[in-house]
Amino acid sequence: MPSYQTKALVLKKTKLGETDLIITLLGEDGLQRRAVAKGARKPGSFLAARLELYMLVEAQLSTGRSLDIFTDARILEANAACRSSVEYSAAAAVPVELVERATTHYNAEPLLFAMTLAALQSIGEAKGSAPVMVSLACTLKLCAALGVRPDAEGVAFQDEVLTEWVETLLQARFADLHVYSGDEYLPIERQLLEFSARWIEEHLDIRLKSLRFLESLIG
């Protein structure tokens, strides 16, 4: 079988049979790929430790009839902090679920790859409530890249403060959002989460379970 290499982010893992996993990847070229990691659920599997969620990997794949098959994977960036707690994992899950739901293996979206990778790196470095701000910023930026940029005028009609925050998140670099780490930002985070969920459902017809879960964590 022909083989190839790709640099990719691990977006999702799905059980297949008794011992295998289907791994959903977002490649550096912006294409989504799904491939089988055979035996990845067996104790001691070398692939299991190299295909954790949010990792950046160099995957070696063989072309299959319906799904490609992993022959090897090398960790390029572990992004381990994104899996270090429920809170960090929940923040990382929101943009990751959005790109998993919004990308295909037909249309290349390289900007989404770069944006999501940068957000995961920044979430892992952020403290306090700042990971949520970075997660929200990435999610709104992804919406804009997908052609449904939040309409500031429409938001302003509802809440002027919310409008300012939406614009701040859309314009800011991820690292700049690390300053918003205190508990005093929780009320606006709740508003932003609710707004983001509503916007994505209305304009992309996607209901993100991860976003609702993150909302539940911060009360």
PDB file of C-alpha atoms in Angstrom:
ATOM      1  CA  MET A   1       0.000   0.000   0.000  1.00  0.00           C
ATOM      2  CA  PRO A   2       1.270   3.543  -0.763  1.00  0.00           C
ATOM      3  CA  SER A   3       2.423   5.463   2.299  1.00  0.00           C
ATOM      4  CA  TYR A   4       2.855   9.137   3.122  1.00  0.00           C
ATOM      5  CA  GLN A   5       3.743  11.489   5.976  1.00  0.00           C
ATOM      6  CA  THR A   6       1.748  14.391   7.339  1.00  0.00           C
ATOM      7  CA  LYS A   7       2.155  16.866  10.165  1.00  0.00           C
ATOM      8  CA  ALA A   8      -1.180  17.051  11.986  1.00  0.00           C
ATOM      9  CA  LEU A   9      -3.110  17.865  15.145  1.00  0.00           C
ATOM     10  CA  VAL A  10      -5.000  15.103  16.918  1.00  0.00           C
ATOM     11  CA  LEU A  11      -8.618  16.254  17.132  1.00  0.00           C
ATOM     12  CA  LYS A  12     -10.622  13.197  18.142  1.00  0.00           C
ATOM     13  CA  LYS A  13     -10.334   9.518  19.076  1.00  0.00           C
ATOM     14  CA  THR A  14     -13.133   7.016  18.403  1.00  0.00           C
ATOM     15  CA  LYS A  15     -13.195   3.380  19.482  1.00  0.00           C
ATOM     16  CA  LEU A  16     -13.160   0.790  16.702  1.00  0.00           C
ATOM     17  CA  GLY A  17     -13.682  -2.861  17.506  1.00  0.00           C
ATOM     18  CA  GLU A  18     -12.023  -4.225  20.646  1.00  0.00           C
ATOM     19  CA  THR A  19      -8.490  -2.842  20.316  1.00  0.00           C
ATOM     20  CA  ASP A  20      -8.348  -0.173  17.600  1.00  0.00           C
ATOM     21  CA  LEU A  21      -8.977   3.563  17.431  1.00  0.00           C
ATOM     22  CA  ILE A  22     -10.039   5.872  14.634  1.00  0.00           C
ATOM     23  CA  ILE A  23      -7.990   9.070  14.939  1.00  0.00           C
ATOM     24  CA  THR A  24      -9.298  12.287  13.412  1.00  0.00           C
ATOM     25  CA  LEU A  25      -6.494  14.622  12.374  1.00  0.00           C
ATOM     26  CA  LEU A  26      -6.227  18.144  11.027  1.00  0.00           C
ATOM     27  CA  GLY A  27      -3.253  18.235   8.699  1.00  0.00           C
ATOM     28  CA  GLU A  28      -0.868  21.125   8.254  1.00  0.00           C
ATOM     29  CA  ASP A  29      -2.402  21.514   4.781  1.00  0.00           C
ATOM     30  CA  GLY A  30      -5.788  22.168   6.405  1.00  0.00           C
ATOM     31  CA  LEU A  31      -7.350  18.879   5.327  1.00  0.00           C
ATOM     32  CA  GLN A  32      -9.093  16.602   7.794  1.00  0.00           C
ATOM     33  CA  ARG A  33      -8.025  12.960   7.812  1.00  0.00           C
ATOM     34  CA  ARG A  34      -9.337   9.900   9.641  1.00  0.00           C
ATOM     35  CA  ALA A  35      -7.054   6.913  10.101  1.00  0.00           C
ATOM     36  CA  VAL A  36      -7.011   3.671  12.061  1.00  0.00           C
ATOM     37  CA  ALA A  37      -4.482   3.137  14.839  1.00  0.00           C
ATOM     38  CA  LYS A  38      -4.464  -0.644  15.064  1.00  0.00           C
ATOM     39  CA  GLY A  39      -4.036  -2.070  18.567  1.00  0.00           C
ATOM     40  CA  ALA A  40      -3.933   1.418  20.109  1.00  0.00           C
ATOM     41  CA  ARG A  41      -6.194   0.336  22.967  1.00  0.00           C
ATOM     42  CA  LYS A  42      -3.993  -2.613  23.921  1.00  0.00           C
ATOM     43  CA  PRO A  43      -1.845  -2.188  27.053  1.00  0.00           C
ATOM     44  CA  GLY A  44       1.597  -0.911  26.125  1.00  0.00           C
ATOM     45  CA  SER A  45       0.662   0.186  22.618  1.00  0.00           C
ATOM     46  CA  PHE A  46       3.336   2.568  21.302  1.00  0.00           C
ATOM     47  CA  LEU A  47       0.742   4.410  19.201  1.00  0.00           C
ATOM     48  CA  ALA A  48      -1.558   5.193  22.120  1.00  0.00           C
ATOM     49  CA  ALA A  49       1.015   7.406  23.848  1.00  0.00           C
ATOM     50  CA  ARG A  50       1.816   9.211  20.592  1.00  0.00           C
ATOM     51  CA  LEU A  51      -1.751  10.009  19.586  1.00  0.00           C
ATOM     52  CA  GLU A  52      -3.205  11.832  22.579  1.00  0.00           C
ATOM     53  CA  LEU A  53      -5.712  14.625  22.051  1.00  0.00           C
ATOM     54  CA  TYR A  54      -4.256  18.043  21.187  1.00  0.00           C
ATOM     55  CA  MET A  55      -0.850  16.625  20.210  1.00  0.00           C
ATOM     56  CA  LEU A  56       0.987  17.823  17.129  1.00  0.00           C
ATOM     57  CA  VAL A  57       2.424  14.736  15.463  1.00  0.00           C
ATOM     58  CA  GLU A  58       4.252  13.633  12.380  1.00  0.00           C
ATOM     59  CA  ALA A  59       2.151  10.713  11.238  1.00  0.00           C
ATOM     60  CA  GLN A  60       3.261   7.935   8.934  1.00  0.00           C
ATOM     61  CA  LEU A  61       0.199   6.550   7.151  1.00  0.00           C
ATOM     62  CA  SER A  62      -0.581   3.845   4.637  1.00  0.00           C
ATOM     63  CA  THR A  63      -3.403   4.461   2.193  1.00  0.00           C
ATOM     64  CA  GLY A  64      -6.328   2.165   2.889  1.00  0.00           C
ATOM     65  CA  ARG A  65      -9.493   1.293   1.002  1.00  0.00           C
ATOM     66  CA  SER A  66     -11.808   3.388   3.185  1.00  0.00           C
ATOM     67  CA  LEU A  67      -9.612   4.639   6.026  1.00  0.00           C
ATOM     68  CA  ASP A  68      -5.856   5.114   6.075  1.00  0.00           C
ATOM     69  CA  ILE A  69      -3.767   3.195   8.623  1.00  0.00           C
ATOM     70  CA  PHE A  70      -1.101   4.463  11.012  1.00  0.00           C
ATOM     71  CA  THR A  71       2.251   2.756  10.696  1.00  0.00           C
ATOM     72  CA  ASP A  72       4.076   5.193  12.993  1.00  0.00           C
ATOM     73  CA  ALA A  73       3.718   8.557  14.713  1.00  0.00           C
ATOM     74  CA  ARG A  74       6.268  10.938  16.190  1.00  0.00           C
ATOM     75  CA  ILE A  75       5.335  13.593  18.745  1.00  0.00           C
ATOM     76  CA  LEU A  76       6.347  17.094  17.643  1.00  0.00           C
ATOM     77  CA  GLU A  77       4.527  19.014  20.372  1.00  0.00           C
ATOM     78  CA  ALA A  78       2.803  17.201  23.233  1.00  0.00           C
ATOM     79  CA  ASN A  79       0.677  20.155  24.432  1.00  0.00           C
ATOM     80  CA  ALA A  80       0.521  18.213  27.689  1.00  0.00           C
ATOM     81  CA  ALA A  81      -0.779  21.168  29.720  1.00  0.00           C
ATOM     82  CA  CYS A  82      -4.001  21.020  27.718  1.00  0.00           C
ATOM     83  CA  ARG A  83      -4.637  17.587  29.246  1.00  0.00           C
ATOM     84  CA  SER A  84      -3.398  18.420  32.752  1.00  0.00           C
ATOM     85  CA  SER A  85      -6.816  19.141  34.255  1.00  0.00           C
ATOM     86  CA  VAL A  86     -10.503  19.114  33.400  1.00  0.00           C
ATOM     87  CA  GLU A  87     -10.452  22.905  33.096  1.00  0.00           C
ATOM     88  CA  TYR A  88      -7.548  23.041  30.660  1.00  0.00           C
ATOM     89  CA  SER A  89      -8.882  20.145  28.623  1.00  0.00           C
ATOM     90  CA  ALA A  90     -12.336  21.746  28.452  1.00  0.00           C
ATOM     91  CA  ALA A  91     -10.860  25.023  27.207  1.00  0.00           C
ATOM     92  CA  ALA A  92      -8.799  23.231  24.545  1.00  0.00           C
ATOM     93  CA  ALA A  93     -11.748  21.095  23.454  1.00  0.00           C
ATOM     94  CA  VAL A  94     -13.881  23.986  22.184  1.00  0.00           C
ATOM     95  CA  PRO A  95     -11.789  25.167  19.190  1.00  0.00           C
ATOM     96  CA  VAL A  96     -10.717  21.579  18.533  1.00  0.00           C
ATOM     97  CA  GLU A  97     -14.320  20.368  18.303  1.00  0.00           C
ATOM     98  CA  LEU A  98     -15.220  23.299  16.066  1.00  0.00           C
ATOM     99  CA  VAL A  99     -12.478  22.553  13.524  1.00  0.00           C
ATOM    100  CA  GLU A 100     -13.309  18.834  13.703  1.00  0.00           C
ATOM    101  CA  ARG A 101     -16.938  19.599  12.869  1.00  0.00           C
ATOM    102  CA  ALA A 102     -16.224  22.303  10.286  1.00  0.00           C
ATOM    103  CA  THR A 103     -13.387  20.794   8.209  1.00  0.00           C
ATOM    104  CA  THR A 104     -13.429  18.031   5.595  1.00  0.00           C
ATOM    105  CA  HIS A 105     -10.936  15.979   3.598  1.00  0.00           C
ATOM    106  CA  TYR A 106     -12.023  17.837   0.438  1.00  0.00           C
ATOM    107  CA  ASN A 107     -11.412  21.513   1.228  1.00  0.00           C
ATOM    108  CA  ALA A 108      -8.033  22.681   2.522  1.00  0.00           C
ATOM    109  CA  GLU A 109      -8.166  25.190   5.401  1.00  0.00           C
ATOM    110  CA  PRO A 110      -4.492  25.741   6.398  1.00  0.00           C
ATOM    111  CA  LEU A 111      -5.329  28.898   8.385  1.00  0.00           C
ATOM    112  CA  LEU A 112      -7.506  26.834  10.727  1.00  0.00           C
ATOM    113  CA  PHE A 113      -4.585  24.505  11.459  1.00  0.00           C
ATOM    114  CA  ALA A 114      -2.202  27.351  12.314  1.00  0.00           C
ATOM    115  CA  MET A 115      -4.793  29.147  14.414  1.00  0.00           C
ATOM    116  CA  THR A 116      -5.787  26.062  16.404  1.00  0.00           C
ATOM    117  CA  LEU A 117      -2.190  25.036  17.061  1.00  0.00           C
ATOM    118  CA  ALA A 118      -1.323  28.537  18.306  1.00  0.00           C
ATOM    119  CA  ALA A 119      -4.378  28.526  20.587  1.00  0.00           C
ATOM    120  CA  LEU A 120      -3.499  25.144  22.110  1.00  0.00           C
ATOM    121  CA  GLN A 121       0.023  26.334  22.836  1.00  0.00           C
ATOM    122  CA  SER A 122      -1.323  29.504  24.441  1.00  0.00           C
ATOM    123  CA  ILE A 123      -3.998  27.713  26.482  1.00  0.00           C
ATOM    124  CA  GLY A 124      -1.300  25.518  28.000  1.00  0.00           C
ATOM    125  CA  GLU A 125       0.729  28.562  29.035  1.00  0.00           C
ATOM    126  CA  ALA A 126      -2.182  30.586  30.447  1.00  0.00           C
ATOM    127  CA  LYS A 127      -3.176  30.713  34.117  1.00  0.00           C
ATOM    128  CA  GLY A 128      -6.363  31.213  36.109  1.00  0.00           C
ATOM    129  CA  SER A 129      -9.346  31.893  33.892  1.00  0.00           C
ATOM    130  CA  ALA A 130      -7.199  33.048  30.951  1.00  0.00           C
ATOM    131  CA  PRO A 131      -7.381  29.641  29.157  1.00  0.00           C
ATOM    132  CA  VAL A 132     -11.111  30.258  28.703  1.00  0.00           C
ATOM    133  CA  MET A 133     -10.423  33.675  27.147  1.00  0.00           C
ATOM    134  CA  VAL A 134      -7.907  32.148  24.725  1.00  0.00           C
ATOM    135  CA  SER A 135     -10.355  29.364  23.887  1.00  0.00           C
ATOM    136  CA  LEU A 136     -13.115  31.859  23.171  1.00  0.00           C
ATOM    137  CA  ALA A 137     -10.812  34.067  21.107  1.00  0.00           C
ATOM    138  CA  CYS A 138      -9.749  31.135  18.954  1.00  0.00           C
ATOM    139  CA  THR A 139     -13.349  29.991  18.541  1.00  0.00           C
ATOM    140  CA  LEU A 140     -14.489  33.438  17.357  1.00  0.00           C
ATOM    141  CA  LYS A 141     -11.461  33.783  15.064  1.00  0.00           C
ATOM    142  CA  LEU A 142     -12.242  30.355  13.587  1.00  0.00           C
ATOM    143  CA  CYS A 143     -15.812  31.524  12.913  1.00  0.00           C
ATOM    144  CA  ALA A 144     -14.411  34.547  11.080  1.00  0.00           C
ATOM    145  CA  ALA A 145     -12.068  32.333   9.039  1.00  0.00           C
ATOM    146  CA  LEU A 146     -15.048  30.141   8.137  1.00  0.00           C
ATOM    147  CA  GLY A 147     -16.863  33.185   6.774  1.00  0.00           C
ATOM    148  CA  VAL A 148     -19.213  33.960   9.672  1.00  0.00           C
ATOM    149  CA  ARG A 149     -17.395  36.694  11.559  1.00  0.00           C
ATOM    150  CA  PRO A 150     -19.477  37.886  14.532  1.00  0.00           C
ATOM    151  CA  ASP A 151     -21.327  41.065  13.602  1.00  0.00           C
ATOM    152  CA  ALA A 152     -20.281  43.753  16.074  1.00  0.00           C
ATOM    153  CA  GLU A 153     -23.297  45.919  15.273  1.00  0.00           C
ATOM    154  CA  GLY A 154     -25.660  43.052  15.963  1.00  0.00           C
ATOM    155  CA  VAL A 155     -23.951  42.326  19.264  1.00  0.00           C
ATOM    156  CA  ALA A 156     -23.996  46.000  20.200  1.00  0.00           C
ATOM    157  CA  PHE A 157     -27.749  46.016  19.861  1.00  0.00           C
ATOM    158  CA  GLN A 158     -27.827  43.489  22.701  1.00  0.00           C
ATOM    159  CA  ASP A 159     -24.990  44.657  24.950  1.00  0.00           C
ATOM    160  CA  GLU A 160     -22.324  47.319  24.412  1.00  0.00           C
ATOM    161  CA  VAL A 161     -19.878  45.726  26.875  1.00  0.00           C
ATOM    162  CA  LEU A 162     -20.267  42.363  25.185  1.00  0.00           C
ATOM    163  CA  THR A 163     -19.579  44.016  21.826  1.00  0.00           C
ATOM    164  CA  GLU A 164     -16.301  45.455  23.100  1.00  0.00           C
ATOM    165  CA  TRP A 165     -15.190  42.071  24.412  1.00  0.00           C
ATOM    166  CA  VAL A 166     -16.085  40.269  21.183  1.00  0.00           C
ATOM    167  CA  GLU A 167     -14.006  42.797  19.238  1.00  0.00           C
ATOM    168  CA  THR A 168     -11.152  42.484  21.754  1.00  0.00           C
ATOM    169  CA  LEU A 169     -11.047  38.713  21.354  1.00  0.00           C
ATOM    170  CA  LEU A 170     -11.215  38.923  17.572  1.00  0.00           C
ATOM    171  CA  GLN A 171      -8.368  41.428  17.366  1.00  0.00           C
ATOM    172  CA  ALA A 172      -6.051  40.267  20.173  1.00  0.00           C
ATOM    173  CA  ARG A 173      -3.088  37.933  19.971  1.00  0.00           C
ATOM    174  CA  PHE A 174      -3.588  34.871  22.152  1.00  0.00           C
ATOM    175  CA  ALA A 175      -0.682  35.757  24.455  1.00  0.00           C
ATOM    176  CA  ASP A 176      -2.209  39.191  25.110  1.00  0.00           C
ATOM    177  CA  LEU A 177      -5.228  37.506  26.701  1.00  0.00           C
ATOM    178  CA  HIS A 178      -3.177  35.936  29.500  1.00  0.00           C
ATOM    179  CA  VAL A 179      -3.699  39.074  31.589  1.00  0.00           C
ATOM    180  CA  TYR A 180      -7.403  38.248  31.921  1.00  0.00           C
ATOM    181  CA  SER A 181      -6.823  35.537  34.503  1.00  0.00           C
ATOM    182  CA  GLY A 182      -8.703  36.735  37.584  1.00  0.00           C
ATOM    183  CA  ASP A 183     -12.107  35.696  38.863  1.00  0.00           C
ATOM    184  CA  GLU A 184     -13.469  39.168  38.116  1.00  0.00           C
ATOM    185  CA  TYR A 185     -13.634  38.157  34.437  1.00  0.00           C
ATOM    186  CA  LEU A 186     -15.954  35.189  35.056  1.00  0.00           C
ATOM    187  CA  PRO A 187     -19.192  37.161  34.452  1.00  0.00           C
ATOM    188  CA  ILE A 188     -18.086  38.327  31.002  1.00  0.00           C
ATOM    189  CA  GLU A 189     -16.756  34.845  30.215  1.00  0.00           C
ATOM    190  CA  ARG A 190     -20.237  33.460  30.872  1.00  0.00           C
ATOM    191  CA  GLN A 191     -21.740  36.039  28.506  1.00  0.00           C
ATOM    192  CA  LEU A 192     -19.145  35.315  25.832  1.00  0.00           C
ATOM    193  CA  LEU A 193     -19.697  31.566  26.100  1.00  0.00           C
ATOM    194  CA  GLU A 194     -23.441  31.985  25.698  1.00  0.00           C
ATOM    195  CA  PHE A 195     -22.997  34.358  22.777  1.00  0.00           C
ATOM    196  CA  SER A 196     -20.480  32.035  21.051  1.00  0.00           C
ATOM    197  CA  ALA A 197     -22.737  29.010  21.444  1.00  0.00           C
ATOM    198  CA  ARG A 198     -25.693  30.902  19.995  1.00  0.00           C
ATOM    199  CA  TRP A 199     -23.667  32.374  17.125  1.00  0.00           C
ATOM    200  CA  ILE A 200     -22.194  29.016  16.076  1.00  0.00           C
ATOM    201  CA  GLU A 201     -25.559  27.271  16.234  1.00  0.00           C
ATOM    202  CA  GLU A 202     -27.295  29.987  14.206  1.00  0.00           C
ATOM    203  CA  HIS A 203     -24.621  30.589  11.563  1.00  0.00           C
ATOM    204  CA  LEU A 204     -22.781  27.266  11.233  1.00  0.00           C
ATOM    205  CA  ASP A 205     -25.587  24.946  12.348  1.00  0.00           C
ATOM    206  CA  ILE A 206     -23.181  23.310  14.808  1.00  0.00           C
ATOM    207  CA  ARG A 207     -23.949  22.648  18.448  1.00  0.00           C
ATOM    208  CA  LEU A 208     -20.683  22.302  20.340  1.00  0.00           C
ATOM    209  CA  LYS A 209     -20.996  19.951  23.320  1.00  0.00           C
ATOM    210  CA  SER A 210     -17.570  21.063  24.523  1.00  0.00           C
ATOM    211  CA  LEU A 211     -18.666  24.690  24.670  1.00  0.00           C
ATOM    212  CA  ARG A 212     -21.696  23.865  26.784  1.00  0.00           C
ATOM    213  CA  PHE A 213     -19.509  21.719  29.064  1.00  0.00           C
ATOM    214  CA  LEU A 214     -17.025  24.567  29.512  1.00  0.00           C
ATOM    215  CA  GLU A 215     -19.939  26.846  30.331  1.00  0.00           C
ATOM    216  CA  SER A 216     -21.060  24.427  33.049  1.00  0.00           C
ATOM    217  CA  LEU A 217     -17.592  24.367  34.611  1.00  0.00           C
ATOM    218  CA  ILE A 218     -17.476  28.086  35.268  1.00  0.00           C
ATOM    219  CA  GLY A 219     -21.071  28.163  36.502  1.00  0.00           C
TER     220      GLY A 219
END
